[in-house]
CSV table of C-alpha atoms and ligand atoms in Angstrom, one decimal:
chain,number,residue,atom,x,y,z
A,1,UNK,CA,124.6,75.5,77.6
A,2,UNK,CA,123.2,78.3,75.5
A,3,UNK,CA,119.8,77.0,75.2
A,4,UNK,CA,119.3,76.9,78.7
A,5,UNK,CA,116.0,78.7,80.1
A,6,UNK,CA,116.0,80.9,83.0
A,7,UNK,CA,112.9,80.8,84.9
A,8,UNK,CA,111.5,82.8,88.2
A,9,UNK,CA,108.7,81.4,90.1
A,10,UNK,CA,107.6,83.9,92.8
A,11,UNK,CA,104.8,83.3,95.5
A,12,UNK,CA,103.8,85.7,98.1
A,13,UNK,CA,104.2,84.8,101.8
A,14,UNK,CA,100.9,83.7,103.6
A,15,UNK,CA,99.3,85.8,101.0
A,16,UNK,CA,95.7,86.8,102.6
A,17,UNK,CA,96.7,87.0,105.7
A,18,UNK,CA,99.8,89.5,105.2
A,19,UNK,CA,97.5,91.5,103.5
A,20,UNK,CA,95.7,91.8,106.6
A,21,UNK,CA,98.1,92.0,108.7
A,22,UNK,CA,99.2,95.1,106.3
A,23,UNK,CA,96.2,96.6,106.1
A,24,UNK,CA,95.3,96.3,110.4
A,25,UNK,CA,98.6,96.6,112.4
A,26,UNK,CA,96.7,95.5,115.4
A,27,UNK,CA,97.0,91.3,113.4
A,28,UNK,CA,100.6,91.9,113.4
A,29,UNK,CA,102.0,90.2,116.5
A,30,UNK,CA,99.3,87.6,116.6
A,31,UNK,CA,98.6,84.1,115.4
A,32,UNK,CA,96.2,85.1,112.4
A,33,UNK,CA,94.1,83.0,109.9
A,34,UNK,CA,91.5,84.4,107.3
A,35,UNK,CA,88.8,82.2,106.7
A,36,UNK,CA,85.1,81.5,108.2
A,37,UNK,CA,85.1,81.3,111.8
A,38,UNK,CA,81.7,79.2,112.1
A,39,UNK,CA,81.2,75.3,112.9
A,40,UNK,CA,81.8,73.8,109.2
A,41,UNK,CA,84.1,76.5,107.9
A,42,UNK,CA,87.8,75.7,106.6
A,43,UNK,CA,91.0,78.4,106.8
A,44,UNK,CA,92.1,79.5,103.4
A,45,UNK,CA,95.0,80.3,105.2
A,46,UNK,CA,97.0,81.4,108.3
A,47,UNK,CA,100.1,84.0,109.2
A,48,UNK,CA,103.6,82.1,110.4
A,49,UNK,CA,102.9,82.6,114.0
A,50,UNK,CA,100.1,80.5,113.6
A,51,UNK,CA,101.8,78.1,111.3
A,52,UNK,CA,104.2,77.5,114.7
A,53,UNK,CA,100.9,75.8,116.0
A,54,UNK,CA,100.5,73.3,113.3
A,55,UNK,CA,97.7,75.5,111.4
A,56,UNK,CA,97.4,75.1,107.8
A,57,UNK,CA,95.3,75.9,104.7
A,58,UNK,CA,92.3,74.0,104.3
A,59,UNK,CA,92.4,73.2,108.1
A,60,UNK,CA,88.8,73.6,109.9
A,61,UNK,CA,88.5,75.9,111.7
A,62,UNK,CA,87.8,73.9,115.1
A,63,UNK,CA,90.7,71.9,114.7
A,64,UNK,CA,92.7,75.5,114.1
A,65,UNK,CA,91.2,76.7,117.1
A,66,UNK,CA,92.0,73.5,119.3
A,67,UNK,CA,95.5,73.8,118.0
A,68,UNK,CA,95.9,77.2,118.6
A,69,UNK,CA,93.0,78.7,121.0
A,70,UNK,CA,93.9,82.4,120.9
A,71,UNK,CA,94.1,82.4,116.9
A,72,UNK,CA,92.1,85.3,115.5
A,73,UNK,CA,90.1,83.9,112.5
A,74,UNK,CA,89.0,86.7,109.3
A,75,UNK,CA,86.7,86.6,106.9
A,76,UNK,CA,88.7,87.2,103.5
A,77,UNK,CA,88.1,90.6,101.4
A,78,UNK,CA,88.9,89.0,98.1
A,79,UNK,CA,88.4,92.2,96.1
A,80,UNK,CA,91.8,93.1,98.0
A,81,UNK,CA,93.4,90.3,97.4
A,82,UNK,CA,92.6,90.5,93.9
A,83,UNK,CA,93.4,94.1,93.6
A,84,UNK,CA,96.7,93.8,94.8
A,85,UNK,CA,97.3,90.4,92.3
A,86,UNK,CA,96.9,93.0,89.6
A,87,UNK,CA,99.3,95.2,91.4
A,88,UNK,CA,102.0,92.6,91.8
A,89,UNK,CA,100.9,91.4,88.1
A,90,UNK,CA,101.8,95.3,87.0
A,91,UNK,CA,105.7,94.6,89.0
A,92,UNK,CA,106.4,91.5,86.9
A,93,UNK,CA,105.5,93.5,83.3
A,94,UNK,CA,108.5,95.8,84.0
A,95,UNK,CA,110.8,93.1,84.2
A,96,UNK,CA,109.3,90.5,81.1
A,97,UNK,CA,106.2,90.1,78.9
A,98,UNK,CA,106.4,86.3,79.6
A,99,UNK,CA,104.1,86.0,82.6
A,100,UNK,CA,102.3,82.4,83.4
A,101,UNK,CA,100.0,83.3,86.4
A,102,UNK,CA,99.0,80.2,88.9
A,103,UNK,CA,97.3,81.8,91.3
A,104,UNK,CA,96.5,85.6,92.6
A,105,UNK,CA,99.7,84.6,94.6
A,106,UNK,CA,102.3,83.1,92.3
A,107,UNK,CA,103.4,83.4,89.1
A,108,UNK,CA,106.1,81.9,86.6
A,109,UNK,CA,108.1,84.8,84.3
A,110,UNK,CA,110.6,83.9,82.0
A,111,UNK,CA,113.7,86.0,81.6
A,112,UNK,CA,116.0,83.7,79.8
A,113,UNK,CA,116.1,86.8,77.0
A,114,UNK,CA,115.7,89.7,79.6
A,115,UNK,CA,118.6,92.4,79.5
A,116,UNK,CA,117.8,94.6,82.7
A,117,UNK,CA,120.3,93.4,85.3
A,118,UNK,CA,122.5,92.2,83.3
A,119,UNK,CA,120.3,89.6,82.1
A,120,UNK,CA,120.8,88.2,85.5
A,121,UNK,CA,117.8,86.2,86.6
A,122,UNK,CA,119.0,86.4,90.5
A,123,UNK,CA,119.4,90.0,90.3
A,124,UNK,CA,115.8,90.4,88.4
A,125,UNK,CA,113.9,88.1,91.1
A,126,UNK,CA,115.5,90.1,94.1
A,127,UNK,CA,114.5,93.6,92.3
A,128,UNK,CA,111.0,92.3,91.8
A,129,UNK,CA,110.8,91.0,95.7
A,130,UNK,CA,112.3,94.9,96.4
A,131,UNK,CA,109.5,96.7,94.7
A,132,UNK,CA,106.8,94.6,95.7
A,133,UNK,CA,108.1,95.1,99.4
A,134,UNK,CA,108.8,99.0,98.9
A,135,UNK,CA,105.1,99.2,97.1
A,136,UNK,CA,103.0,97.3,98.7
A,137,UNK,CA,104.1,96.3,101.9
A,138,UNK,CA,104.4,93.0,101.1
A,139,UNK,CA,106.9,90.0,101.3
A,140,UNK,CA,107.4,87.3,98.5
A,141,UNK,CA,109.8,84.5,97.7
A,142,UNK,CA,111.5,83.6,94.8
A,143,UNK,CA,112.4,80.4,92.7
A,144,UNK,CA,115.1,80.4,89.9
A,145,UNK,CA,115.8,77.7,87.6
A,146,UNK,CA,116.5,76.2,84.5
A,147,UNK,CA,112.2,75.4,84.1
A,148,UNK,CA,109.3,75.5,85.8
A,149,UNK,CA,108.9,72.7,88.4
A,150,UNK,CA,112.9,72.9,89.6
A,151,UNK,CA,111.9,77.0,89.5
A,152,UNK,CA,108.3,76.2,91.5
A,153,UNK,CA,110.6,73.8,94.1
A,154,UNK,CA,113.4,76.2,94.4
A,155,UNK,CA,110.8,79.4,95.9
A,156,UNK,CA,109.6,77.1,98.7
A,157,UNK,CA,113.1,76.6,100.1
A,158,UNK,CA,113.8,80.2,101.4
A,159,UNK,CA,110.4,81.0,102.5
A,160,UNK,CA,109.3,83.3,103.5
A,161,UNK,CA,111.1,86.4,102.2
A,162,UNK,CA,114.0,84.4,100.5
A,163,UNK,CA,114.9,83.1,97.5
A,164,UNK,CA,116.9,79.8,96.0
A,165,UNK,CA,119.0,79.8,92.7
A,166,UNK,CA,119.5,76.6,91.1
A,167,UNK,CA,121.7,77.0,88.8
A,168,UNK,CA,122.0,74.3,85.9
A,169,UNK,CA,125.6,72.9,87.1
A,170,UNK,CA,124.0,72.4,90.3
A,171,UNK,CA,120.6,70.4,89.2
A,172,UNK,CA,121.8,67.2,89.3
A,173,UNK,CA,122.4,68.0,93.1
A,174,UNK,CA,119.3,69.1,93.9
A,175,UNK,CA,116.7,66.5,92.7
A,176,UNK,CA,118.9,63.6,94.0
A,177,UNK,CA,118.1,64.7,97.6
A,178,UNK,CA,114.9,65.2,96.9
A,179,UNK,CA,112.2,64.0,98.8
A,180,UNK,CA,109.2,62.5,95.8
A,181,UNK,CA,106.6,64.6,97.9
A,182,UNK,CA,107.9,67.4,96.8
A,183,UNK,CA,107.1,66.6,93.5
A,184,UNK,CA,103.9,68.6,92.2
A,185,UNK,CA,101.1,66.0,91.6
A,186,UNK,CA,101.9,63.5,94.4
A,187,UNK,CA,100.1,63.9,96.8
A,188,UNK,CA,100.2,61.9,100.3
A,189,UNK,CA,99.0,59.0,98.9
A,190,UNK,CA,100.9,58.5,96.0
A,191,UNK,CA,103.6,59.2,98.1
A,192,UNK,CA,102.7,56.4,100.6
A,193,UNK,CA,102.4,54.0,97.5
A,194,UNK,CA,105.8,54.7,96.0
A,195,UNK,CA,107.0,54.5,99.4
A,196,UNK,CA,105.9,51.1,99.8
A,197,UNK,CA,107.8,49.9,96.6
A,198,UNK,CA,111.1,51.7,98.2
A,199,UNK,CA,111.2,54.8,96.2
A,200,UNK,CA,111.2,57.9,98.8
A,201,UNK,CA,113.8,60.4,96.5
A,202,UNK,CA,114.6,61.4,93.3
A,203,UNK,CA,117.6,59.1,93.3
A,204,UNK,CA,115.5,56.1,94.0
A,205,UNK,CA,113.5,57.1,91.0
A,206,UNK,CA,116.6,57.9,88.6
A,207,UNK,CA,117.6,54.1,89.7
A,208,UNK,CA,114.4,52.6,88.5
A,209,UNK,CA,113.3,52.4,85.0
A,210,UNK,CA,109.6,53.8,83.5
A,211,UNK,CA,108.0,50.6,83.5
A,212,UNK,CA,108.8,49.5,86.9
A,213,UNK,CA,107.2,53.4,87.5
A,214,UNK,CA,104.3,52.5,85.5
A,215,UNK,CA,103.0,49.8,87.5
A,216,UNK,CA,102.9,52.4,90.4
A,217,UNK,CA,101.5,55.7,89.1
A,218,UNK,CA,101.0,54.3,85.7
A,219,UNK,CA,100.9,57.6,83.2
A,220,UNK,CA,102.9,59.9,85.8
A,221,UNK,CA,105.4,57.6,85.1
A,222,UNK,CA,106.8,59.1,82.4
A,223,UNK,CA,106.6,63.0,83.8
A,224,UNK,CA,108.2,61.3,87.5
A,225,UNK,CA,110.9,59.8,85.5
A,226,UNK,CA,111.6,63.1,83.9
A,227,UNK,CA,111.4,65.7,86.5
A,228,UNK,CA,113.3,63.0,88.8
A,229,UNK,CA,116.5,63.8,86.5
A,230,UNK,CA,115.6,67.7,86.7
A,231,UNK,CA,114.0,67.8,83.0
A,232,UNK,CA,111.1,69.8,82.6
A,233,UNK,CA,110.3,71.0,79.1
A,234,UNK,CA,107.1,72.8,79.4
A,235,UNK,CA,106.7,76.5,78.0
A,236,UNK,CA,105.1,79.2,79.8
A,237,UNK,CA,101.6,79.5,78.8
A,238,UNK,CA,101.7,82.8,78.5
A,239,UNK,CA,98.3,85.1,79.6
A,240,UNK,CA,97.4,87.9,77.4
A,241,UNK,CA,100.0,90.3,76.1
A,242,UNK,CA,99.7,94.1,77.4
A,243,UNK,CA,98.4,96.1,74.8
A,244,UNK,CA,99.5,99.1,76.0
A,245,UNK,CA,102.3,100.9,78.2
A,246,UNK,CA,101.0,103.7,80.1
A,247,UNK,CA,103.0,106.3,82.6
A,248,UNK,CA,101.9,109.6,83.9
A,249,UNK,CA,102.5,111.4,87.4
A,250,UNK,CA,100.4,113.5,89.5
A,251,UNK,CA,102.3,117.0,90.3
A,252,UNK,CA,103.4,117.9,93.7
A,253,UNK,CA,102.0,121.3,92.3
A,254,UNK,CA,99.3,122.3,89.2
A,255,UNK,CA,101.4,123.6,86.8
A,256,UNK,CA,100.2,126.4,84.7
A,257,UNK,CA,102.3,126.9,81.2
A,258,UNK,CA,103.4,124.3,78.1
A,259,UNK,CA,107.3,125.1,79.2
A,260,UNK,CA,106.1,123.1,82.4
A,261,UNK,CA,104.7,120.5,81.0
A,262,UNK,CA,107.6,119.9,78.4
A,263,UNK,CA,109.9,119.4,81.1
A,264,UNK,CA,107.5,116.6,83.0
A,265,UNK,CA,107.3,115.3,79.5
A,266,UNK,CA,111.4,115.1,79.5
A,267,UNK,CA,111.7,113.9,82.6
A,268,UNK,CA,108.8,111.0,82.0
A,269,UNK,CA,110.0,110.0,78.7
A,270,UNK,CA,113.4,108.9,80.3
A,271,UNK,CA,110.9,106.6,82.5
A,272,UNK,CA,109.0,105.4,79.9
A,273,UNK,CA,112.3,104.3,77.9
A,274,UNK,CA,112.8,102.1,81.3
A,275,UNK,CA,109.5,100.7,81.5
A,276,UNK,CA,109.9,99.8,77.9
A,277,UNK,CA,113.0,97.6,78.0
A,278,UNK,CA,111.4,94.4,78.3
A,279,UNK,CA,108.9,95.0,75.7
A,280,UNK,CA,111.7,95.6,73.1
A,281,UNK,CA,110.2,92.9,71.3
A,282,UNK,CA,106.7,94.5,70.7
A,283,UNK,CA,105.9,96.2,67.5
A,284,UNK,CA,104.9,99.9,68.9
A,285,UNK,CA,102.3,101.3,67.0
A,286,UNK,CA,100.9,104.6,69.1
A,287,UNK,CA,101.6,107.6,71.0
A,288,UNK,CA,99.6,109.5,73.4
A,289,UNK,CA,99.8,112.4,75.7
A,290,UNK,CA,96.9,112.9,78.9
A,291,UNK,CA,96.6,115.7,80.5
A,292,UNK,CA,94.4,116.2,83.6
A,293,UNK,CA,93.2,119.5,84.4
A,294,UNK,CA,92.7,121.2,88.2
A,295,UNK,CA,89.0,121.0,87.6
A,296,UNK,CA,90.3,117.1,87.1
A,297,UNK,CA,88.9,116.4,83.7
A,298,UNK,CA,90.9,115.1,81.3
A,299,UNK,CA,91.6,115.1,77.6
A,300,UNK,CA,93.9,112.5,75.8
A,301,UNK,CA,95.7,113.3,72.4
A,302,UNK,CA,97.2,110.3,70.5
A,303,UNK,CA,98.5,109.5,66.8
A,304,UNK,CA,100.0,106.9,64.8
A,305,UNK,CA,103.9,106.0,65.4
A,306,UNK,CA,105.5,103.0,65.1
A,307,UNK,CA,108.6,104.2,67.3
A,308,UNK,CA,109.0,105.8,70.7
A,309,UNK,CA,109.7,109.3,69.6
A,310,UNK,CA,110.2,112.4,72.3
A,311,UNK,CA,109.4,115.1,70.1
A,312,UNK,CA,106.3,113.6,69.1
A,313,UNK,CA,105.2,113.4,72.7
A,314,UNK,CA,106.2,117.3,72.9
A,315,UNK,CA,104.2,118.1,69.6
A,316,UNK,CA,101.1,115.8,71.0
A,317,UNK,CA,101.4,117.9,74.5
A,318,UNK,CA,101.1,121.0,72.6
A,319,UNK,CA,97.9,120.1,70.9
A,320,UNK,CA,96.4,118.8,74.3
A,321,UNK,CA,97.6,122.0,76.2
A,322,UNK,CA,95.6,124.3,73.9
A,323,UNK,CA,92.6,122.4,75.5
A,324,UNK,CA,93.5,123.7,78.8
A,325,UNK,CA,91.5,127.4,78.4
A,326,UNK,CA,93.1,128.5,81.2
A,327,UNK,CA,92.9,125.6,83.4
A,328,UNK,CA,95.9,124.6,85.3
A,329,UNK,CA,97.1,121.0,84.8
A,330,UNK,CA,98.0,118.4,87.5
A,331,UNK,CA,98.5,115.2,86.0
A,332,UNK,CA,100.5,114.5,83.2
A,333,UNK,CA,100.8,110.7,81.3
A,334,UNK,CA,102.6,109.1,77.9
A,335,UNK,CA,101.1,105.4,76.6
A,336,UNK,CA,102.4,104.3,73.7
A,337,UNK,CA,100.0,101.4,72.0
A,338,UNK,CA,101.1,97.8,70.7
A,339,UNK,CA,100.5,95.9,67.7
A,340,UNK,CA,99.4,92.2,68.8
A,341,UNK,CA,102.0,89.8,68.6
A,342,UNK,CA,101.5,86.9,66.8
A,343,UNK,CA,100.2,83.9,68.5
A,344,UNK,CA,102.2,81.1,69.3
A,345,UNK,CA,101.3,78.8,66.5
A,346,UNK,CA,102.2,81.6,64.7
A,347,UNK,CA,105.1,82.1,66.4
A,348,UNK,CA,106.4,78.5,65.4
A,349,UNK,CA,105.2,78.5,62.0
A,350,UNK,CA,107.8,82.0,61.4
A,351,UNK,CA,110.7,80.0,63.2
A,352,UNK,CA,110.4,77.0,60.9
B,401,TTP,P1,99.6,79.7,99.0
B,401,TTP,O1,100.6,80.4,98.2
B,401,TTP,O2,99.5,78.2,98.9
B,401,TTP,O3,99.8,80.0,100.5
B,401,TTP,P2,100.2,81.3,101.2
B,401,TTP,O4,100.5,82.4,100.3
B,401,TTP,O5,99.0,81.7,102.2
B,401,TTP,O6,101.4,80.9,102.1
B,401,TTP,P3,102.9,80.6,101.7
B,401,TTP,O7,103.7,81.6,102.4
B,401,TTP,O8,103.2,79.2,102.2
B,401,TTP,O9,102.9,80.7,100.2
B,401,TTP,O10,98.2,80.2,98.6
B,401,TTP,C1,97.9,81.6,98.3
B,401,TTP,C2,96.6,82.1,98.8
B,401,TTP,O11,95.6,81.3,98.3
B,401,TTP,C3,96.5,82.0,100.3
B,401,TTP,O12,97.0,83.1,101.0
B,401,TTP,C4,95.0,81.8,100.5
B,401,TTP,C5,94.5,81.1,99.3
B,401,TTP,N1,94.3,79.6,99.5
B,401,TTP,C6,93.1,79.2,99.9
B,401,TTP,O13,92.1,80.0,99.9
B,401,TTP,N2,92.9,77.8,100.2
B,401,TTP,C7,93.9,76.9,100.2
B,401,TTP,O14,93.7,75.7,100.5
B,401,TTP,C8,95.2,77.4,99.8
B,401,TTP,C9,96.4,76.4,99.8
B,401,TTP,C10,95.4,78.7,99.5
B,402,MG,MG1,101.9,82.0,98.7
């Protein structure tokens, strides 16, 4: 079917704690949990070697410890955890501007219109899970699907470091095996109480009908019905588009004439014509040049374009070079600025 989305839902393994596990080698072959380590305290959550004891998120911290009595309990650094959300927030842009963020540690993208890879969204999930390895150390696992909650399902099956493709021929497949508790929004008891009326899969569900549901989880009915058959129409709601595309390099060695520079510019340009693929859609509406001097201050030069033009990049960088007065330069960077998109009500008012 043409009209079919293709969605990526990636989460990172044991988030927190591989970031500490990253950032102190000596947590790497242990059972690790960040949380609070004192009487009342919960984990927020725990490493797999720990998992292999039974701990879990939300677990307190005695029980952890009775489970598993050489775990090594850490407070969290959440301005890490944060920082490196925005990192793996900065990976996703290169691939699609259609980014729903859950979590600091998962994220839906929607690529049904991407190009790079072939437009393939298995090829663009393993490429993200490459660079987010290769750049920060860091494992994640992938979900793709035809929508959201089969997408959300899907990156829980591999885990960690794996991904799942469910492709739309095989959908059908996949939620009649599935267990209802997988289902996002029943929880263990809701479970238990369609248990009790004999519904345990999607299959027993797709048997039933929505008022026979609706006695049982009453308004969910209609959503359990739905997703039980694989249907999940939802949008992304999308966070705020990038205003900007920034790219600039810091040189192995200060470089001292324009010549120089022009050829970084060249060489950058190419990169920047990557990075901009997936925002082919976004009216461009500025250029820019930065320059950073050896004495590291730095001067910015930008005008009005409304395309992505090389030359004018070359022409910017000779205006900013004549601020140098004989400074050397060591970093060199091209933005180019957006116009807003529309908003979505707008969106749907121009399709009608
Ligand atoms: P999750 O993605 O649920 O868990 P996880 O990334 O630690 O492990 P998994 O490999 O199974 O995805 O949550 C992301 C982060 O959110 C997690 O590292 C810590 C935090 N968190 C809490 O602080 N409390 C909680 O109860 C949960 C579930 C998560
Ligand atoms: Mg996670």
């Amino acid at each position: 079917m043409g009209n079919q989305k293709k969605i990526i839902h990636i989460d990172m393994d044991c988030f927190y704690a591989a970031i500490e596990m990253r950032d102190f080698p000596e947590y790497q072959n242990i059972p690790l949990a960040v949380g609070g380590d004192g009487p009342r305290s919960v984990l927020c959550t725990s490493n797999y070697q720990a998992r292999q004891f039974g701990v879990r998120s939300a677990m307190p911290a005695i029980k952890a410890k009775q489970l598993c009595p050489h775990l090594k309990i850490v407070h969290g650094r959440m301005d890490v955890y944060k920082e490196t959300s925005i990192q793996i927030r900065e990976i996703f842009s290169r691939y699609t501007d259609l980014i729903e963020p859950l979590s600091l540690d998962e994220a839906y993208l929607d690529v049904t219109d991407a190009t790079m890879c072939q437009g393939s969204a298995t090829l663009i999930a393993q490429k993200i899970r490459a660079d987010i390895y290769n750049e920060l150390n860091l494992t994640a696992s992938a979900g793709i699907a035809p929508n959201k909650f089969l997408a959300k399902i899907a990156s829980d099956e591999n885990k960690p470091n794996g991904q799942c493709v469910i492709t739309p021929d095989k959908v059908a497949n996949f939620v009649e095996q599935l267990s209802l508790k997988k289902i996002p929004g029943i929880g263990p008891k809701t479970f238990e109480k369609l248990n009790r009326h004999g519904y345990a899969t999607c299959a027993d569900v797709r048997e039933s009908n929505i008022r026979a549901l609706q006695n049982i989880v009453g308004k969910f009915a209609n959503s359990l019905y739905l997703k039980s058959h694989g249907v999940d129409n939802r949008d992304l709601e999308v966070s705020r588009q990038r205003k900007s595309l920034a790219i600039e390099t810091t040189l192995a060695r200060d470089i001292s004439s324009q010549d120089e520079c022009k050829l970084v510019i060249d060489s950058l340009y190419k990169k920047l014509l990557t990075r901009l693929a997936p925002h082919s859609n976004r009216e461009i509406i500025r250029q820019g040049v930065k320059l950073k001097f050896t004495d590291f201050n730095q001067t910015t030069v930008e005008t009005q374009s409304n395309e992505c033009q090389q030359a004018l990049f070359v022409s910017l960088l000779s205006k900013a070079y004549s601020r140098a007065n004989k400074r050397n330069i060591r970093l060199v960077g091209l933005t180019l600025g957006f116009a807003d998109s529309p908003d979505e009500s707008q969106q749907l008012l121009l399709s009608l």
